[in-house]
mmCIF file of C-alpha atoms and ligand atoms in Angstrom:
data_model
loop_
_atom_site.group_PDB
_atom_site.id
_atom_site.type_symbol
_atom_site.label_atom_id
_atom_site.label_comp_id
_atom_site.label_asym_id
_atom_site.label_seq_id
_atom_site.Cartn_x
_atom_site.Cartn_y
_atom_site.Cartn_z
ATOM 1 C CA MET A 25 22.763 25.983 25.036
ATOM 2 C CA THR A 26 20.311 28.313 23.977
ATOM 3 C CA LEU A 27 16.762 28.673 25.712
ATOM 4 C CA ASN A 28 15.554 27.263 22.380
ATOM 5 C CA ALA A 29 17.992 23.920 21.715
ATOM 6 C CA ARG A 30 16.467 20.509 21.503
ATOM 7 C CA PRO A 31 17.928 17.394 21.542
ATOM 8 C CA ALA A 32 18.553 16.001 17.809
ATOM 9 C CA ALA A 33 15.451 13.808 17.137
ATOM 10 C CA SER A 34 17.845 10.689 16.752
ATOM 11 C CA VAL A 35 18.687 11.700 19.926
ATOM 12 C CA LEU A 36 14.905 10.828 21.003
ATOM 13 C CA VAL A 37 14.684 7.875 19.518
ATOM 14 C CA GLN A 38 17.772 6.248 20.986
ATOM 15 C CA GLN A 39 16.528 7.434 24.520
ATOM 16 C CA ARG A 40 12.720 5.891 23.624
ATOM 17 C CA LYS A 41 12.878 2.535 23.487
ATOM 18 C CA TRP A 42 9.742 -0.609 23.253
ATOM 19 C CA PRO A 43 7.172 -1.445 26.576
ATOM 20 C CA ASP A 44 9.068 -4.632 28.478
ATOM 21 C CA GLU A 45 5.375 -6.476 27.515
ATOM 22 C CA GLY A 46 7.070 -6.880 23.981
ATOM 23 C CA VAL A 47 4.395 -6.807 20.831
ATOM 24 C CA SER A 48 1.168 -7.028 23.168
ATOM 25 C CA ARG A 49 1.993 -3.503 23.855
ATOM 26 C CA VAL A 50 2.732 -0.431 20.839
ATOM 27 C CA PRO A 51 3.862 2.216 22.130
ATOM 28 C CA ALA A 52 2.605 5.669 21.016
ATOM 29 C CA TRP A 53 5.335 7.270 20.025
ATOM 30 C CA ILE A 54 6.194 5.526 16.851
ATOM 31 C CA TYR A 55 3.636 7.174 15.157
ATOM 32 C CA SER A 56 4.659 11.014 15.359
ATOM 33 C CA ASP A 57 8.538 10.195 15.570
ATOM 34 C CA GLU A 58 10.401 12.065 12.654
ATOM 35 C CA ALA A 59 13.724 10.717 13.234
ATOM 36 C CA LEU A 60 12.146 7.100 13.036
ATOM 37 C CA PHE A 61 10.563 7.838 10.229
ATOM 38 C CA GLU A 62 13.431 9.082 7.723
ATOM 39 C CA ARG A 63 15.246 5.271 9.831
ATOM 40 C CA GLU A 64 11.695 3.676 8.319
ATOM 41 C CA MET A 65 11.552 5.117 4.739
ATOM 42 C CA GLU A 66 15.450 4.047 4.272
ATOM 43 C CA THR A 67 15.301 0.676 6.430
ATOM 44 C CA PHE A 68 11.815 -0.829 4.579
ATOM 45 C CA PHE A 69 10.422 1.812 1.320
ATOM 46 C CA ALA A 70 14.798 1.945 0.414
ATOM 47 C CA GLY A 71 15.495 -0.898 1.686
ATOM 48 C CA ASN A 72 15.497 -4.631 0.941
ATOM 49 C CA THR A 73 11.855 -4.895 -0.349
ATOM 50 C CA TRP A 74 9.340 -4.978 -3.327
ATOM 51 C CA ASN A 75 7.881 -2.100 -3.258
ATOM 52 C CA TYR A 76 4.618 -2.295 -5.803
ATOM 53 C CA VAL A 77 4.057 0.659 -8.194
ATOM 54 C CA GLY A 78 1.746 -0.218 -10.894
ATOM 55 C CA LEU A 79 -0.212 -2.570 -13.010
ATOM 56 C CA GLU A 80 0.960 -3.060 -16.722
ATOM 57 C CA VAL A 81 -2.225 -2.180 -17.853
ATOM 58 C CA GLU A 82 -1.846 1.501 -16.668
ATOM 59 C CA VAL A 83 1.556 1.667 -19.308
ATOM 60 C CA PRO A 84 -0.179 -0.798 -21.735
ATOM 61 C CA GLU A 85 1.563 0.383 -24.892
ATOM 62 C CA PRO A 86 5.355 1.587 -25.285
ATOM 63 C CA GLY A 87 5.433 4.905 -24.611
ATOM 64 C CA ASN A 88 3.581 5.200 -21.860
ATOM 65 C CA TYR A 89 4.562 6.699 -18.781
ATOM 66 C CA LEU A 90 3.408 6.431 -15.027
ATOM 67 C CA ARG A 91 4.043 8.828 -12.395
ATOM 68 C CA THR A 92 4.893 6.812 -8.404
ATOM 69 C CA PHE A 93 5.929 7.043 -5.233
ATOM 70 C CA ILE A 94 7.988 4.981 -3.560
ATOM 71 C CA GLY A 95 7.391 5.720 0.314
ATOM 72 C CA THR A 96 8.728 9.515 0.196
ATOM 73 C CA LYS A 97 10.651 9.095 -3.079
ATOM 74 C CA PRO A 98 9.153 9.983 -6.703
ATOM 75 C CA VAL A 99 9.617 7.242 -9.036
ATOM 76 C CA LEU A 100 8.439 6.768 -12.849
ATOM 77 C CA VAL A 101 6.638 3.769 -14.641
ATOM 78 C CA THR A 102 7.730 3.349 -18.242
ATOM 79 C CA ARG A 103 6.653 0.538 -21.075
ATOM 80 C CA ASP A 104 9.642 1.451 -23.691
ATOM 81 C CA LEU A 105 9.817 1.543 -27.453
ATOM 82 C CA ASP A 106 10.588 -1.793 -27.305
ATOM 83 C CA GLY A 107 8.266 -2.560 -24.984
ATOM 84 C CA LYS A 108 10.142 -3.312 -21.435
ATOM 85 C CA ILE A 109 8.993 -2.089 -18.546
ATOM 86 C CA ASN A 110 11.344 0.632 -16.683
ATOM 87 C CA VAL A 111 11.388 1.583 -13.032
ATOM 88 C CA LEU A 112 12.986 5.087 -12.679
ATOM 89 C CA GLU A 113 13.875 7.916 -10.229
ATOM 90 C CA ASN A 114 12.129 11.056 -10.913
ATOM 91 C CA ARG A 115 14.990 12.772 -10.716
ATOM 92 C CA CYS A 116 16.827 14.480 -13.429
ATOM 93 C CA ALA A 117 20.483 13.424 -13.234
ATOM 94 C CA HIS A 118 21.851 17.676 -14.103
ATOM 95 C CA ARG A 119 19.848 19.419 -10.709
ATOM 96 C CA GLY A 120 17.392 16.972 -9.470
ATOM 97 C CA ALA A 121 14.094 18.215 -10.858
ATOM 98 C CA PRO A 122 11.866 15.813 -11.242
ATOM 99 C CA VAL A 123 11.698 15.064 -15.323
ATOM 100 C CA CYS A 124 8.368 13.940 -15.880
ATOM 101 C CA TRP A 125 5.562 16.572 -14.059
ATOM 102 C CA LYS A 126 2.121 14.188 -15.575
ATOM 103 C CA GLN A 127 0.743 11.627 -14.047
ATOM 104 C CA ARG A 128 0.484 9.319 -16.797
ATOM 105 C CA GLY A 129 1.109 10.164 -20.686
ATOM 106 C CA LYS A 130 2.823 8.885 -23.723
ATOM 107 C CA SER A 131 6.048 10.036 -25.332
ATOM 108 C CA THR A 132 8.928 8.867 -26.839
ATOM 109 C CA ASP A 133 11.082 10.533 -24.866
ATOM 110 C CA LEU A 134 11.263 12.480 -21.640
ATOM 111 C CA THR A 135 12.509 16.146 -21.169
ATOM 112 C CA CYS A 136 13.477 17.671 -18.302
ATOM 113 C CA PRO A 137 11.453 21.106 -17.773
ATOM 114 C CA TYR A 138 14.232 22.900 -16.182
ATOM 115 C CA HIS A 139 16.915 22.967 -18.436
ATOM 116 C CA HIS A 140 16.046 20.653 -21.213
ATOM 117 C CA TRP A 141 18.104 17.163 -20.936
ATOM 118 C CA THR A 142 16.243 14.495 -22.314
ATOM 119 C CA TYR A 143 15.797 10.965 -21.809
ATOM 120 C CA ASP A 144 14.977 8.016 -23.471
ATOM 121 C CA LEU A 145 12.400 6.011 -21.445
ATOM 122 C CA GLY A 146 15.221 3.683 -20.220
ATOM 123 C CA GLY A 147 16.338 7.259 -18.225
ATOM 124 C CA ASN A 148 19.490 6.686 -20.923
ATOM 125 C CA LEU A 149 20.646 10.789 -21.204
ATOM 126 C CA LEU A 150 20.185 11.229 -25.034
ATOM 127 C CA GLY A 151 20.600 15.077 -25.169
ATOM 128 C CA VAL A 152 21.965 18.155 -23.345
ATOM 129 C CA ALA A 153 20.758 21.577 -24.320
ATOM 130 C CA PHE A 154 23.411 23.519 -25.719
ATOM 131 C CA MET A 155 26.028 20.758 -25.100
ATOM 132 C CA ARG A 156 28.953 22.308 -27.158
ATOM 133 C CA GLY A 157 28.544 25.667 -25.930
ATOM 134 C CA ASN A 158 25.773 28.810 -27.433
ATOM 135 C CA PRO A 159 26.716 31.469 -28.591
ATOM 136 C CA LYS A 160 30.747 30.810 -29.614
ATOM 137 C CA PRO A 161 33.348 31.004 -27.714
ATOM 138 C CA ASN A 162 31.667 29.470 -24.416
ATOM 139 C CA PRO A 163 32.570 25.677 -24.840
ATOM 140 C CA GLY A 164 29.593 24.284 -23.755
ATOM 141 C CA MET A 165 29.794 20.959 -21.550
ATOM 142 C CA PRO A 166 33.392 19.454 -21.059
ATOM 143 C CA ASN A 167 35.067 17.285 -23.465
ATOM 144 C CA ASP A 168 34.877 14.435 -21.696
ATOM 145 C CA PHE A 169 31.316 15.095 -20.144
ATOM 146 C CA ASP A 170 29.523 10.908 -20.788
ATOM 147 C CA LYS A 171 26.235 10.655 -22.083
ATOM 148 C CA ARG A 172 26.524 7.127 -20.916
ATOM 149 C CA ASN A 173 27.412 8.284 -16.861
ATOM 150 C CA HIS A 174 24.224 10.972 -17.009
ATOM 151 C CA GLY A 175 21.162 8.573 -16.448
ATOM 152 C CA MET A 176 18.396 8.942 -14.245
ATOM 153 C CA ARG A 177 18.415 6.231 -11.900
ATOM 154 C CA GLN A 178 16.817 2.605 -12.823
ATOM 155 C CA LEU A 179 15.019 -0.093 -10.292
ATOM 156 C CA ARG A 180 15.629 -3.135 -10.191
ATOM 157 C CA THR A 181 12.349 -3.591 -11.896
ATOM 158 C CA THR A 182 9.990 -6.723 -11.988
ATOM 159 C CA VAL A 183 6.171 -7.859 -12.871
ATOM 160 C CA ARG A 184 4.663 -10.689 -12.126
ATOM 161 C CA GLY A 185 0.838 -11.717 -13.705
ATOM 162 C CA GLY A 186 0.444 -7.663 -14.217
ATOM 163 C CA ALA A 187 1.458 -6.177 -11.572
ATOM 164 C CA ILE A 188 4.742 -4.133 -11.746
ATOM 165 C CA TRP A 189 7.349 -4.484 -8.180
ATOM 166 C CA ALA A 190 10.748 -2.311 -7.624
ATOM 167 C CA SER A 191 13.463 -2.548 -5.471
ATOM 168 C CA PHE A 192 15.871 0.253 -4.445
ATOM 169 C CA SER A 193 18.283 -2.684 -3.577
ATOM 170 C CA ASP A 194 20.409 -5.647 -5.438
ATOM 171 C CA ALA A 195 20.009 -7.652 -2.728
ATOM 172 C CA THR A 196 16.442 -8.148 -2.274
ATOM 173 C CA PRO A 197 15.820 -11.848 -2.814
ATOM 174 C CA GLU A 198 13.956 -12.683 -6.113
ATOM 175 C CA LEU A 199 9.982 -11.358 -5.074
ATOM 176 C CA ASP A 200 8.142 -14.513 -4.613
ATOM 177 C CA HIS A 201 10.565 -15.554 -2.226
ATOM 178 C CA TYR A 202 9.635 -12.077 -0.765
ATOM 179 C CA ILE A 203 6.216 -12.470 -0.327
ATOM 180 C CA GLY A 204 6.459 -15.945 0.197
ATOM 181 C CA PRO A 205 4.426 -19.087 -0.014
ATOM 182 C CA GLN A 206 2.130 -18.302 2.279
ATOM 183 C CA VAL A 207 0.836 -15.026 0.772
ATOM 184 C CA LEU A 208 2.323 -15.409 -2.808
ATOM 185 C CA GLU A 209 -0.741 -17.988 -3.434
ATOM 186 C CA PHE A 210 -3.177 -15.061 -2.909
ATOM 187 C CA VAL A 211 -1.011 -12.901 -4.711
ATOM 188 C CA ASP A 212 -1.244 -15.115 -7.426
ATOM 189 C CA ARG A 213 -4.743 -15.596 -7.647
ATOM 190 C CA ALA A 214 -5.543 -12.111 -8.281
ATOM 191 C CA PHE A 215 -2.717 -11.831 -10.765
ATOM 192 C CA ASN A 216 -2.796 -14.510 -12.316
ATOM 193 C CA GLY A 217 -2.133 -13.576 -16.008
ATOM 194 C CA ARG A 218 -5.425 -13.282 -17.413
ATOM 195 C CA PRO A 219 -4.868 -9.316 -19.284
ATOM 196 C CA LEU A 220 -6.251 -6.912 -16.275
ATOM 197 C CA ARG A 221 -8.357 -4.193 -17.429
ATOM 198 C CA LEU A 222 -8.082 -0.977 -15.581
ATOM 199 C CA LEU A 223 -11.601 0.368 -13.823
ATOM 200 C CA GLY A 224 -11.169 3.452 -12.381
ATOM 201 C CA TYR A 225 -8.792 5.330 -9.448
ATOM 202 C CA SER A 226 -9.280 7.339 -6.438
ATOM 203 C CA ARG A 227 -7.397 8.793 -4.046
ATOM 204 C CA GLN A 228 -7.737 10.491 -0.399
ATOM 205 C CA THR A 229 -4.710 11.713 1.815
ATOM 206 C CA ILE A 230 -5.532 10.243 5.548
ATOM 207 C CA PRO A 231 -3.482 12.504 8.243
ATOM 208 C CA CYS A 232 -1.968 9.424 10.282
ATOM 209 C CA ASN A 233 0.852 7.829 10.788
ATOM 210 C CA TRP A 234 1.522 5.306 7.789
ATOM 211 C CA LYS A 235 1.069 2.282 10.382
ATOM 212 C CA LEU A 236 -1.846 3.695 11.291
ATOM 213 C CA TYR A 237 -3.095 1.962 8.213
ATOM 214 C CA PHE A 238 -0.716 -1.095 7.637
ATOM 215 C CA GLU A 239 -2.226 -2.202 10.789
ATOM 216 C CA ASN A 240 -5.934 -1.505 10.517
ATOM 217 C CA ALA A 241 -5.963 -3.576 7.237
ATOM 218 C CA ARG A 242 -4.574 -6.419 9.565
ATOM 219 C CA ASP A 243 -6.939 -6.030 12.244
ATOM 220 C CA PRO A 244 -9.689 -7.921 11.805
ATOM 221 C CA TYR A 245 -11.057 -7.485 15.034
ATOM 222 C CA HIS A 246 -12.203 -4.345 14.333
ATOM 223 C CA ALA A 247 -14.286 -5.103 11.392
ATOM 224 C CA THR A 248 -17.304 -5.962 12.489
ATOM 225 C CA LEU A 249 -17.461 -3.323 15.118
ATOM 226 C CA LEU A 250 -16.281 -0.320 13.692
ATOM 227 C CA HIS A 251 -17.794 -1.336 10.102
ATOM 228 C CA THR A 252 -21.848 -1.323 10.955
ATOM 229 C CA PHE A 253 -22.577 -1.538 7.517
ATOM 230 C CA PHE A 254 -21.253 -5.157 7.032
ATOM 231 C CA THR A 255 -22.675 -6.931 10.204
ATOM 232 C CA THR A 256 -26.028 -4.692 8.806
ATOM 233 C CA PHE A 257 -26.038 -6.327 5.725
ATOM 234 C CA GLY A 258 -24.821 -9.344 6.479
ATOM 235 C CA LEU A 259 -21.207 -8.903 4.682
ATOM 236 C CA PHE A 260 -19.243 -9.919 7.708
ATOM 237 C CA ARG A 261 -20.198 -11.508 11.006
ATOM 238 C CA ALA A 262 -17.984 -12.272 13.732
ATOM 239 C CA ASP A 263 -19.018 -15.794 12.994
ATOM 240 C CA ALA A 264 -17.901 -16.346 9.507
ATOM 241 C CA HIS A 265 -15.020 -18.313 8.991
ATOM 242 C CA THR A 266 -11.740 -16.313 8.806
ATOM 243 C CA ARG A 267 -7.963 -17.041 8.691
ATOM 244 C CA ALA A 268 -4.944 -14.799 9.280
ATOM 245 C CA THR A 269 -1.693 -16.488 8.108
ATOM 246 C CA PRO A 270 1.535 -14.325 8.558
ATOM 247 C CA SER A 271 3.977 -15.124 6.118
ATOM 248 C CA ASP A 272 7.375 -16.683 8.230
ATOM 249 C CA ASP A 273 8.580 -13.507 9.030
ATOM 250 C CA GLY A 274 5.694 -11.726 9.977
ATOM 251 C CA ARG A 275 6.253 -8.895 7.425
ATOM 252 C CA HIS A 276 2.764 -9.976 5.139
ATOM 253 C CA GLU A 277 -0.210 -11.359 5.736
ATOM 254 C CA VAL A 278 -3.175 -12.643 4.471
ATOM 255 C CA THR A 279 -6.396 -12.703 5.992
ATOM 256 C CA TYR A 280 -9.873 -14.026 4.236
ATOM 257 C CA SER A 281 -13.137 -15.594 4.886
ATOM 258 C CA TRP A 282 -15.197 -18.195 3.428
ATOM 259 C CA PHE A 283 -18.450 -16.602 1.684
ATOM 260 C CA ASP A 284 -21.132 -18.292 3.751
ATOM 261 C CA SER A 285 -25.001 -17.929 2.256
ATOM 262 C CA LYS A 286 -26.477 -18.124 5.468
ATOM 263 C CA ALA A 287 -24.205 -14.468 6.718
ATOM 264 C CA GLN A 288 -27.145 -12.890 4.722
ATOM 265 C CA GLU A 289 -29.324 -13.377 7.558
ATOM 266 C CA LYS A 290 -29.068 -10.891 10.500
ATOM 267 C CA ASN A 291 -28.383 -12.583 13.394
ATOM 268 C CA ALA A 292 -29.709 -10.961 17.036
ATOM 269 C CA ASP A 293 -26.922 -13.415 19.209
ATOM 270 C CA LEU A 294 -23.740 -12.412 17.119
ATOM 271 C CA SER A 295 -24.850 -8.107 17.876
ATOM 272 C CA LYS A 296 -25.146 -7.823 21.554
ATOM 273 C CA ASP A 297 -21.684 -7.100 21.566
ATOM 274 C CA ILE A 298 -22.052 -4.682 18.706
ATOM 275 C CA LYS A 299 -23.628 -1.340 20.396
ATOM 276 C CA ASN A 300 -24.690 0.583 17.781
ATOM 277 C CA ILE A 301 -26.003 -1.404 15.485
ATOM 278 C CA ILE A 302 -29.340 -0.636 13.551
ATOM 279 C CA THR A 303 -30.775 -4.220 12.268
ATOM 280 C CA ASP A 304 -34.282 -2.312 10.627
ATOM 281 C CA LEU A 305 -32.054 -0.689 7.970
ATOM 282 C CA LYS A 306 -32.901 -1.626 4.122
ATOM 283 C CA LEU A 307 -30.706 -1.120 1.113
ATOM 284 C CA HIS A 308 -32.989 0.066 -2.234
ATOM 285 C CA ASP A 309 -30.304 -1.896 -3.715
ATOM 286 C CA MET A 310 -29.100 -5.105 -2.642
ATOM 287 C CA GLU A 311 -27.016 -6.121 -5.416
ATOM 288 C CA ILE A 312 -24.426 -4.274 -3.273
ATOM 289 C CA VAL A 313 -24.287 -6.503 -0.868
ATOM 290 C CA LYS A 314 -24.880 -10.106 -2.901
ATOM 291 C CA PRO A 315 -21.684 -11.076 -4.443
ATOM 292 C CA LYS A 316 -20.889 -13.312 -7.391
ATOM 293 C CA GLN A 317 -18.570 -15.881 -6.558
ATOM 294 C CA GLU A 318 -15.973 -15.616 -8.297
ATOM 295 C CA PHE A 319 -12.907 -17.914 -7.161
ATOM 296 C CA ALA A 320 -13.944 -21.468 -7.055
ATOM 297 C CA ASP A 321 -12.532 -21.267 -3.299
ATOM 298 C CA GLY A 322 -15.242 -18.895 -2.588
ATOM 299 C CA ARG A 323 -12.521 -16.865 -0.106
ATOM 300 C CA ILE A 324 -12.423 -12.727 0.387
ATOM 301 C CA GLY A 325 -10.604 -10.922 2.004
ATOM 302 C CA THR A 326 -7.402 -8.650 1.804
ATOM 303 C CA LEU A 327 -3.805 -9.443 2.123
ATOM 304 C CA GLU A 328 -1.050 -7.038 2.974
ATOM 305 C CA VAL A 329 3.088 -6.587 0.973
ATOM 306 C CA PHE A 330 4.862 -5.191 3.103
ATOM 307 C CA PRO A 331 5.406 -2.131 3.226
ATOM 308 C CA SER A 332 3.346 -0.336 0.406
ATOM 309 C CA MET A 333 0.453 -3.131 -0.825
ATOM 310 C CA VAL A 334 -2.657 -3.884 0.271
ATOM 311 C CA LEU A 335 -4.532 -6.290 -2.009
ATOM 312 C CA GLN A 336 -8.345 -6.429 -1.437
ATOM 313 C CA GLN A 337 -11.155 -8.694 -3.037
ATOM 314 C CA HIS A 338 -14.025 -7.455 -1.239
ATOM 315 C CA VAL A 339 -17.181 -9.128 -2.774
ATOM 316 C CA ASN A 340 -16.320 -8.838 -6.541
ATOM 317 C CA THR A 341 -14.028 -5.739 -5.986
ATOM 318 C CA LEU A 342 -10.511 -6.183 -6.623
ATOM 319 C CA ALA A 343 -8.406 -3.287 -5.891
ATOM 320 C CA VAL A 344 -5.239 -1.995 -5.132
ATOM 321 C CA ARG A 345 -4.727 -0.096 -2.580
ATOM 322 C CA HIS A 346 -1.191 1.413 -2.651
ATOM 323 C CA ILE A 347 0.217 3.140 0.442
ATOM 324 C CA ILE A 348 2.622 5.988 -0.248
ATOM 325 C CA PRO A 349 3.527 7.745 3.184
ATOM 326 C CA LYS A 350 4.082 11.137 3.169
ATOM 327 C CA SER A 351 5.422 12.702 6.372
ATOM 328 C CA PRO A 352 5.169 11.031 9.867
ATOM 329 C CA THR A 353 1.786 12.458 10.275
ATOM 330 C CA VAL A 354 0.409 12.110 6.778
ATOM 331 C CA THR A 355 -0.073 9.098 3.716
ATOM 332 C CA GLU A 356 -1.195 9.200 1.240
ATOM 333 C CA LEU A 357 -3.651 5.973 -0.126
ATOM 334 C CA SER A 358 -4.581 5.733 -4.313
ATOM 335 C CA TRP A 359 -6.871 3.227 -4.861
ATOM 336 C CA ILE A 360 -6.560 1.155 -8.026
ATOM 337 C CA TYR A 361 -9.914 -0.456 -9.211
ATOM 338 C CA PHE A 362 -9.403 -3.550 -11.828
ATOM 339 C CA GLY A 363 -11.006 -6.331 -12.896
ATOM 340 C CA TYR A 364 -10.231 -8.644 -15.879
ATOM 341 C CA GLU A 365 -10.695 -8.628 -20.050
ATOM 342 C CA ASP A 366 -12.502 -10.940 -20.428
ATOM 343 C CA ASP A 367 -14.749 -10.110 -17.608
ATOM 344 C CA ASP A 368 -18.309 -10.158 -18.529
ATOM 345 C CA GLU A 369 -20.834 -6.994 -18.406
ATOM 346 C CA THR A 370 -22.793 -7.786 -15.939
ATOM 347 C CA LEU A 371 -19.467 -9.146 -13.339
ATOM 348 C CA ARG A 372 -18.025 -5.345 -14.598
ATOM 349 C CA ARG A 373 -20.504 -3.069 -13.578
ATOM 350 C CA LEU A 374 -20.812 -5.649 -10.239
ATOM 351 C CA ARG A 375 -17.377 -4.807 -10.135
ATOM 352 C CA LEU A 376 -17.879 -1.200 -10.769
ATOM 353 C CA LYS A 377 -21.043 -0.703 -8.158
ATOM 354 C CA GLN A 378 -19.649 -2.571 -5.456
ATOM 355 C CA GLY A 379 -16.662 -0.398 -5.745
ATOM 356 C CA ASN A 380 -18.798 2.266 -3.927
ATOM 357 C CA LEU A 381 -17.830 -0.120 -0.647
ATOM 358 C CA THR A 382 -14.561 1.376 -0.240
ATOM 359 C CA GLY A 383 -12.548 4.023 -1.218
ATOM 360 C CA PRO A 384 -12.396 7.483 0.210
ATOM 361 C CA ALA A 385 -15.938 7.737 0.512
ATOM 362 C CA GLY A 386 -16.759 3.984 0.345
ATOM 363 C CA TYR A 387 -19.807 3.011 2.781
ATOM 364 C CA VAL A 388 -16.946 0.818 4.268
ATOM 365 C CA SER A 389 -13.636 2.196 4.192
ATOM 366 C CA LEU A 390 -14.414 5.675 5.357
ATOM 367 C CA ASP A 391 -15.049 4.675 8.681
ATOM 368 C CA ASP A 392 -11.387 3.564 8.565
ATOM 369 C CA SER A 393 -10.098 6.895 7.235
ATOM 370 C CA GLU A 394 -11.919 8.740 10.023
ATOM 371 C CA VAL A 395 -10.902 6.687 13.213
ATOM 372 C CA LEU A 396 -7.692 6.835 11.626
ATOM 373 C CA LYS A 397 -7.643 10.048 11.321
ATOM 374 C CA GLN A 398 -9.337 11.077 14.485
ATOM 375 C CA MET A 399 -6.338 8.866 16.535
ATOM 376 C CA GLN A 400 -3.650 10.783 15.326
ATOM 377 C CA PRO A 401 -3.890 13.686 17.350
ATOM 378 C CA VAL A 402 -4.313 11.272 20.084
ATOM 379 C CA VAL A 403 -1.368 9.059 19.871
ATOM 380 C CA GLN A 404 0.822 12.578 18.587
ATOM 381 C CA ASN A 405 0.058 14.050 21.591
ATOM 382 C CA TYR A 406 0.345 11.883 23.956
ATOM 383 C CA PRO A 407 3.586 10.149 22.637
ATOM 384 C CA ASP A 408 4.654 8.204 26.051
ATOM 385 C CA SER A 409 1.209 6.157 25.975
ATOM 386 C CA VAL A 410 1.118 2.110 24.895
ATOM 387 C CA GLN A 411 -1.304 0.428 23.357
ATOM 388 C CA VAL A 412 -2.667 -2.776 24.602
ATOM 389 C CA VAL A 413 -2.884 -5.389 21.999
ATOM 390 C CA GLU A 414 -3.694 -8.742 23.327
ATOM 391 C CA MET A 415 -6.468 -10.064 22.012
ATOM 392 C CA HIS A 416 -6.636 -13.604 20.822
ATOM 393 C CA GLY A 417 -3.176 -14.101 23.664
ATOM 394 C CA ARG A 418 -0.943 -11.797 23.860
ATOM 395 C CA ASP A 419 2.413 -13.997 22.722
ATOM 396 C CA HIS A 420 0.422 -15.546 19.508
ATOM 397 C CA ILE A 421 1.520 -14.293 16.156
ATOM 398 C CA GLY A 422 0.888 -17.407 14.133
ATOM 399 C CA VAL A 423 -2.135 -18.597 11.912
ATOM 400 C CA SER A 424 -5.201 -17.578 13.650
ATOM 401 C CA GLU A 425 -8.841 -18.652 12.542
ATOM 402 C CA THR A 426 -11.171 -15.826 14.467
ATOM 403 C CA SER A 427 -11.675 -12.726 13.300
ATOM 404 C CA VAL A 428 -11.277 -11.520 16.882
ATOM 405 C CA SER A 429 -7.940 -11.316 17.011
ATOM 406 C CA GLU A 430 -4.642 -9.051 17.060
ATOM 407 C CA SER A 431 -2.234 -11.711 15.778
ATOM 408 C CA MET A 432 -1.277 -10.179 12.835
ATOM 409 C CA ILE A 433 -0.287 -6.705 14.488
ATOM 410 C CA ARG A 434 1.695 -8.379 16.477
ATOM 411 C CA ALA A 435 3.114 -10.874 13.569
ATOM 412 C CA PHE A 436 4.143 -6.969 12.434
ATOM 413 C CA TYR A 437 5.674 -5.777 14.849
ATOM 414 C CA THR A 438 7.757 -8.581 15.889
ATOM 415 C CA PHE A 439 9.647 -8.177 12.018
ATOM 416 C CA TYR A 440 9.002 -4.535 13.139
ATOM 417 C CA ARG A 441 11.361 -4.283 16.146
ATOM 418 C CA ARG A 442 13.843 -7.081 14.985
ATOM 419 C CA GLU A 443 14.575 -4.671 11.392
ATOM 420 C CA MET A 444 14.488 -1.709 13.198
ATOM 421 C CA GLY A 445 16.521 -2.012 16.288
ATOM 422 C CA LEU A 446 14.023 -1.465 18.926
HETATM 423 FE FE1 LIG B 515 -11.558 -1.199 8.588
#
């Protein structure tokens, strides 16, 4: 053994275990361990899951394509010349170069820049440069080379209400069963078959482990405390009617609250636990905090479809936050803002204006990326430390009727530990 020899990363994972207290504790090493990250990518993103990859409205016409990722794997969403949606590995079957290098575009076929192998939009290999050799007498490719065996790999793909999902696995149950009734109701409420209208994108890289973001989006406890914009301007308060519901296995969840006109009023009583609230701040344009009731049930909130989608309905903004892990310590978050084709001009403008609440520089969301960025070096450099997740009961992992709860985080780690064998 040399002086620099270190145990293999997988050995480290095996040596580390989950704290005996169970899901009311989260060990910090899970946010930076490289071997664990590789296993998560294979077990979850490339495993028996459905991954959000895009919206149909992003590839509206035959020939449109969109480059994206499932976990760390580059993929391509295409609408072929027959109008069918495909999701392909963005990988040339020849030498593994990415076939498509543009974020979005339109073409009748796809040509790999490296050696000009050409594919149709369903990934079928159409042509090989110098197939029959050049100059003679070079024989070119062997005579038994069959183009049908060398296409770009097509993933299992499904489209529901305008959202496109893909799976690397044939064993994944159908999308509706995968999501489950508790969360599907709210996925279908946003993707309800009305033609969507794409309103815009923003993208950010957060230097944190993807699970810190996944937890953040199912952690209503922090909402009124970290996000003083919410509390100051009455968009969300700890006394709002809130309900968080996990899927049967805890991997997905939906958290929503009822819009209450009284929530526009400031309440000194509820602010007393919030140290840094400034109650005399004023907005010049109150429209950003005055939602127009849109859905009959009046409920607003966010949901998570494991492993890659957060769907938000904050005031009148609708957006997918696409979670794209890059490494154990870096996560890309891609925000796709949308509305409906038949929105009137007032609602379209409200959606755009209220879009400023979220995204990389959002009045509310920038707090999340900043706190997670600050948190990553701490958890990563204290890998043996343990976090306490006891709010609303150590063992409570079911429906919670309060925003002051960490039940959804415990529900997630109940699932996670089982799948990862931890
Ligand atoms: Fe937050």
